[in-house]
XYZ file of N, CA and C in Angstrom:
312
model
N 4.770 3.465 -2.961
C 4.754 2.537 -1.845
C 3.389 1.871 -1.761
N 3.270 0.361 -1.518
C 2.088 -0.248 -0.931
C 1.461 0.976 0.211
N 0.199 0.598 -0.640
C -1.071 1.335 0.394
C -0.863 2.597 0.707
N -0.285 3.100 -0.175
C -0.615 4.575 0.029
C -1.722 5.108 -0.680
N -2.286 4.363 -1.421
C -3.897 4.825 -1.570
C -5.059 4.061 -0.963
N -4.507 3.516 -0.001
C -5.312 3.053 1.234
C -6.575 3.859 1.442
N -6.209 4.942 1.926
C -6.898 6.215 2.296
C -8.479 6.480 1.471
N -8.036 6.146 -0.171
C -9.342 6.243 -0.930
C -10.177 4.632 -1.317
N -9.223 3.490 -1.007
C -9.396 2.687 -1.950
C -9.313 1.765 -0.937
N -9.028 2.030 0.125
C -9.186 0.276 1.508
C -8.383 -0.698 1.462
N -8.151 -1.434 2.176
C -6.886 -2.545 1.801
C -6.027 -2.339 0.775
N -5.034 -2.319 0.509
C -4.309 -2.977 -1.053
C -4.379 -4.867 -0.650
N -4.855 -5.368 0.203
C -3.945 -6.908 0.459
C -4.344 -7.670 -0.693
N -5.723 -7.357 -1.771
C -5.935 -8.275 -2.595
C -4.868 -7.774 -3.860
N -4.358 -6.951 -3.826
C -2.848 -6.296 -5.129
C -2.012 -7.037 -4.623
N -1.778 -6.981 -3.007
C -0.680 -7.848 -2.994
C -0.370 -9.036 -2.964
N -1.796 -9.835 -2.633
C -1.315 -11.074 -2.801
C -1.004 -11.513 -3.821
N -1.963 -10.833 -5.004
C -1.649 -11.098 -6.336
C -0.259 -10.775 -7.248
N 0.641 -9.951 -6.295
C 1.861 -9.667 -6.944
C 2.680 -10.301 -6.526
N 2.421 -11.020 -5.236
C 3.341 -12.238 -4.255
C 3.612 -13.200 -5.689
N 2.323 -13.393 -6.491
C 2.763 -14.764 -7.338
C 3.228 -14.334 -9.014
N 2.612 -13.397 -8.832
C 2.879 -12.369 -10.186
C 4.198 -12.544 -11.058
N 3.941 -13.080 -12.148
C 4.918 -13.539 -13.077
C 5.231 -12.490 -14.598
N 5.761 -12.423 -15.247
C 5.883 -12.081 -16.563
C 6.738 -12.677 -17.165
N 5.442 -13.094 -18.655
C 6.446 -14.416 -19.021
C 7.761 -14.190 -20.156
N 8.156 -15.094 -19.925
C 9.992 -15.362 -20.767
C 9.408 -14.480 -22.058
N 8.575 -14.922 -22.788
C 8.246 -14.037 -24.004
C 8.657 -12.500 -24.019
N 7.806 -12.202 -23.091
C 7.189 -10.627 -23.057
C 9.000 -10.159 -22.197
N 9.498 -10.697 -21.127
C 10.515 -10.930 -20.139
C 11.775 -10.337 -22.077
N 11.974 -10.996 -23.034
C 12.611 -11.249 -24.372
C 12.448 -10.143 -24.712
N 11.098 -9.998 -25.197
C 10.977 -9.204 -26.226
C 10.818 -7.513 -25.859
N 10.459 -7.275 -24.332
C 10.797 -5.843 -23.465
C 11.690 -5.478 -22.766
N 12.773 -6.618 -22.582
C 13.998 -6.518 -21.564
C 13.637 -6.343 -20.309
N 12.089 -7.178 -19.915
C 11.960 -7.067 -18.696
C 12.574 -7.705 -17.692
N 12.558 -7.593 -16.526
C 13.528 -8.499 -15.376
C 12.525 -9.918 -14.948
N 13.767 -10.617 -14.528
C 12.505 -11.969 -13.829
C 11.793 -11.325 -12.720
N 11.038 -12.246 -12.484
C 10.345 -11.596 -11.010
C 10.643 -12.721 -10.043
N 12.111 -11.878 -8.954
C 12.776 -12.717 -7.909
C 12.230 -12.649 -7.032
N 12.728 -13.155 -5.741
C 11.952 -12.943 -4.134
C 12.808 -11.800 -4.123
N 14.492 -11.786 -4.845
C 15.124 -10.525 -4.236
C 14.373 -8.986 -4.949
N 13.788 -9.151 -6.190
C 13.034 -7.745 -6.866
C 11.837 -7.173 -5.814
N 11.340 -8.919 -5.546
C 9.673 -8.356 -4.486
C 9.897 -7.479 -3.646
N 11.275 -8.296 -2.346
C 11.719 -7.812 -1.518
C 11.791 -6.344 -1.440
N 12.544 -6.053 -2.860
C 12.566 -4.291 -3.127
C 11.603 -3.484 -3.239
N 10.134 -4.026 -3.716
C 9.246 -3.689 -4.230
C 8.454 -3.561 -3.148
N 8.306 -4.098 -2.253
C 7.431 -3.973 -0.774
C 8.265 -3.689 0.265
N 8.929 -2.972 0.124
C 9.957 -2.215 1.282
C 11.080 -1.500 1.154
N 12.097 -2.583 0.780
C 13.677 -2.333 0.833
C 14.240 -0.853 0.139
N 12.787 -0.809 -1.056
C 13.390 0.618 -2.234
C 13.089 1.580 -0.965
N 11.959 1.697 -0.139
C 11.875 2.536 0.557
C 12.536 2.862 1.789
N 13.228 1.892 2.590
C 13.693 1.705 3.312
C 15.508 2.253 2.969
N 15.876 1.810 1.467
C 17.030 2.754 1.556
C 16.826 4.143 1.257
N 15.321 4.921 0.715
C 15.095 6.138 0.371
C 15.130 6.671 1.872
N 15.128 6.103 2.529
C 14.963 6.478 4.120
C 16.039 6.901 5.109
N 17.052 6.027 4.086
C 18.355 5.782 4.640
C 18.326 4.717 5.975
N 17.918 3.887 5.429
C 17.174 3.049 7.003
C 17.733 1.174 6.335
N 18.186 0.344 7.322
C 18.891 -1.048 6.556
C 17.431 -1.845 7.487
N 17.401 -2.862 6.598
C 16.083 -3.471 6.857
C 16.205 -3.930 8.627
N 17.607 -4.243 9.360
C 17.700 -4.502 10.570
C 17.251 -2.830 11.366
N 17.573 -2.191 11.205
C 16.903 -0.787 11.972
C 15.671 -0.528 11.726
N 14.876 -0.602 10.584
C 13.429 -0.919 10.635
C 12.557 -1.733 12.014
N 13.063 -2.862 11.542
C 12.648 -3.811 12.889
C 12.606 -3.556 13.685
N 13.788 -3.333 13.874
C 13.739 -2.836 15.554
C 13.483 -1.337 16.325
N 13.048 -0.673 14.840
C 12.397 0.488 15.320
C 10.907 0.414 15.110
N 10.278 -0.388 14.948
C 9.067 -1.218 14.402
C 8.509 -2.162 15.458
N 9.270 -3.016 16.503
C 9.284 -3.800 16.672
C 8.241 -4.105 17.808
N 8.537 -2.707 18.430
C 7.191 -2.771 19.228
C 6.391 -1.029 19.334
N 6.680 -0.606 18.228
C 5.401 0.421 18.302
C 4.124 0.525 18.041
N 3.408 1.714 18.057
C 1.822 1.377 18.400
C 0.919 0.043 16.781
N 1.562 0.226 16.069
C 1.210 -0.669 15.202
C 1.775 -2.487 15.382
N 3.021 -2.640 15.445
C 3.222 -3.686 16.461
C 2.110 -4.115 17.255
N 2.050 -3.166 18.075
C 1.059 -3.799 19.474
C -0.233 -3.806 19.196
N -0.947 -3.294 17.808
C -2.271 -3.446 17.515
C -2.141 -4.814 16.212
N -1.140 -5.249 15.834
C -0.914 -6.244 15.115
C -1.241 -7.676 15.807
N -0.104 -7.444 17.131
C -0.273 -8.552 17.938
C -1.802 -8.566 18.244
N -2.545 -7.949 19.170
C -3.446 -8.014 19.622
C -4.787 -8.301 18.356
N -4.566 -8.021 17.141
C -5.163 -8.287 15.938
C -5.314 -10.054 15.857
N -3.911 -10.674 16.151
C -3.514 -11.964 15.785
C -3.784 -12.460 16.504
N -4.722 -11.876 18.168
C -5.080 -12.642 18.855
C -6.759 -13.060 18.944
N -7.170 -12.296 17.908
C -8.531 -12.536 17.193
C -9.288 -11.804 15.861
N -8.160 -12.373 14.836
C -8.238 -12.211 13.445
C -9.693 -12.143 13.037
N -9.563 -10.958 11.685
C -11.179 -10.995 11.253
C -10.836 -10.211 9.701
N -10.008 -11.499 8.981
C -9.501 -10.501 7.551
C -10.459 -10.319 6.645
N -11.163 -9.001 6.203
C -11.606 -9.060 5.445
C -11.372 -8.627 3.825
N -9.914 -7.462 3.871
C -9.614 -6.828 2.853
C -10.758 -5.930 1.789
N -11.502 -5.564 2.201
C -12.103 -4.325 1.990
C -11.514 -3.350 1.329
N -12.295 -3.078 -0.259
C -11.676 -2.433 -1.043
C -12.470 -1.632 -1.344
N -12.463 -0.508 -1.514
C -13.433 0.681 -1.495
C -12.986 1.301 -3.132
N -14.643 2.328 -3.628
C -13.758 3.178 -4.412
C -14.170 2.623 -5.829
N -14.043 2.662 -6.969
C -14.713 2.427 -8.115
C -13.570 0.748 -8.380
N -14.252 -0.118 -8.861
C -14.033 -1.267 -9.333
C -13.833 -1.743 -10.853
N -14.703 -0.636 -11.366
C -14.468 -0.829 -13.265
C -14.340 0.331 -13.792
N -13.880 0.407 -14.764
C -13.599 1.465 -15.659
C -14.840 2.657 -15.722
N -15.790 1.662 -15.580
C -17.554 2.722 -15.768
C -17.439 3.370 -14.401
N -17.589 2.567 -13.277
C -17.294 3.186 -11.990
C -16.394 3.929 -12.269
N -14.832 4.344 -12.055
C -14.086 5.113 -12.594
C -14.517 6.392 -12.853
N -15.375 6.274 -14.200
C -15.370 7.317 -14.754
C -16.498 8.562 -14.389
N -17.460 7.231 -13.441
C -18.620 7.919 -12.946
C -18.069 8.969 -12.015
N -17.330 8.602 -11.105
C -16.718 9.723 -10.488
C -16.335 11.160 -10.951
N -16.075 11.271 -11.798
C -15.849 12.411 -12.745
C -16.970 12.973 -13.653
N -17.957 11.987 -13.178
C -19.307 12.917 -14.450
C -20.203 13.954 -13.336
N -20.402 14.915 -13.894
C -20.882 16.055 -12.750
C -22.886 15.755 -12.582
N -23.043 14.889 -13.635
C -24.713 14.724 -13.610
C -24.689 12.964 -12.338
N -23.551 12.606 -12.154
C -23.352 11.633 -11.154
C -23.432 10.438 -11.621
């Protein structure tokens, strides 16, 4: 699921915007039997897979969503926006790996 490594790594919003437009082309699409990339695949991909693992139809979401405590810190967010998407956490492969070296 989106942002479940929130926790170590801060925002996902710059992954997602980038997967909003995220293509793979006819070539690679040929030659791996990959799928197009629809609004109906996204759809699945930022919710819906989870939402039926839930046993939950995207109309009961909503409206069990619709006004809880995240709701009401959304609204009040939108009433004086400040996006920064803040990404925490190693950025390159060297970073990465530094994490794991015990001399630091």
């Amino acid at each position: 699921l989106w942002g479940t490594d929130s926790i170590w790594y801060g925002s996902p919003q710059d992954q997602i915007q980038a997967f909003r437009t995220f293509q793979i082309s006819a070539e690679l699409r040929e030659r791996h039997g990959y799928p197009e990339m629809t609004p109906a695949l996204r759809a699945k991909i930022f919710g819906l897979n989870a939402a039926n693992v839930y046993g939950l139809t995207p109309t009961e979401v909503k409206r069990y969503t619709a006004r809880d405590s995240v709701a009401r810190k959304r609204m009040a967010y939108l009433e004086n926006p400040d996006p920064h998407f803040r990404t925490h956490g190693p950025k390159t492969r060297r970073d990465f790996l530094r994490v794991f070296d015990p001399a630091g």
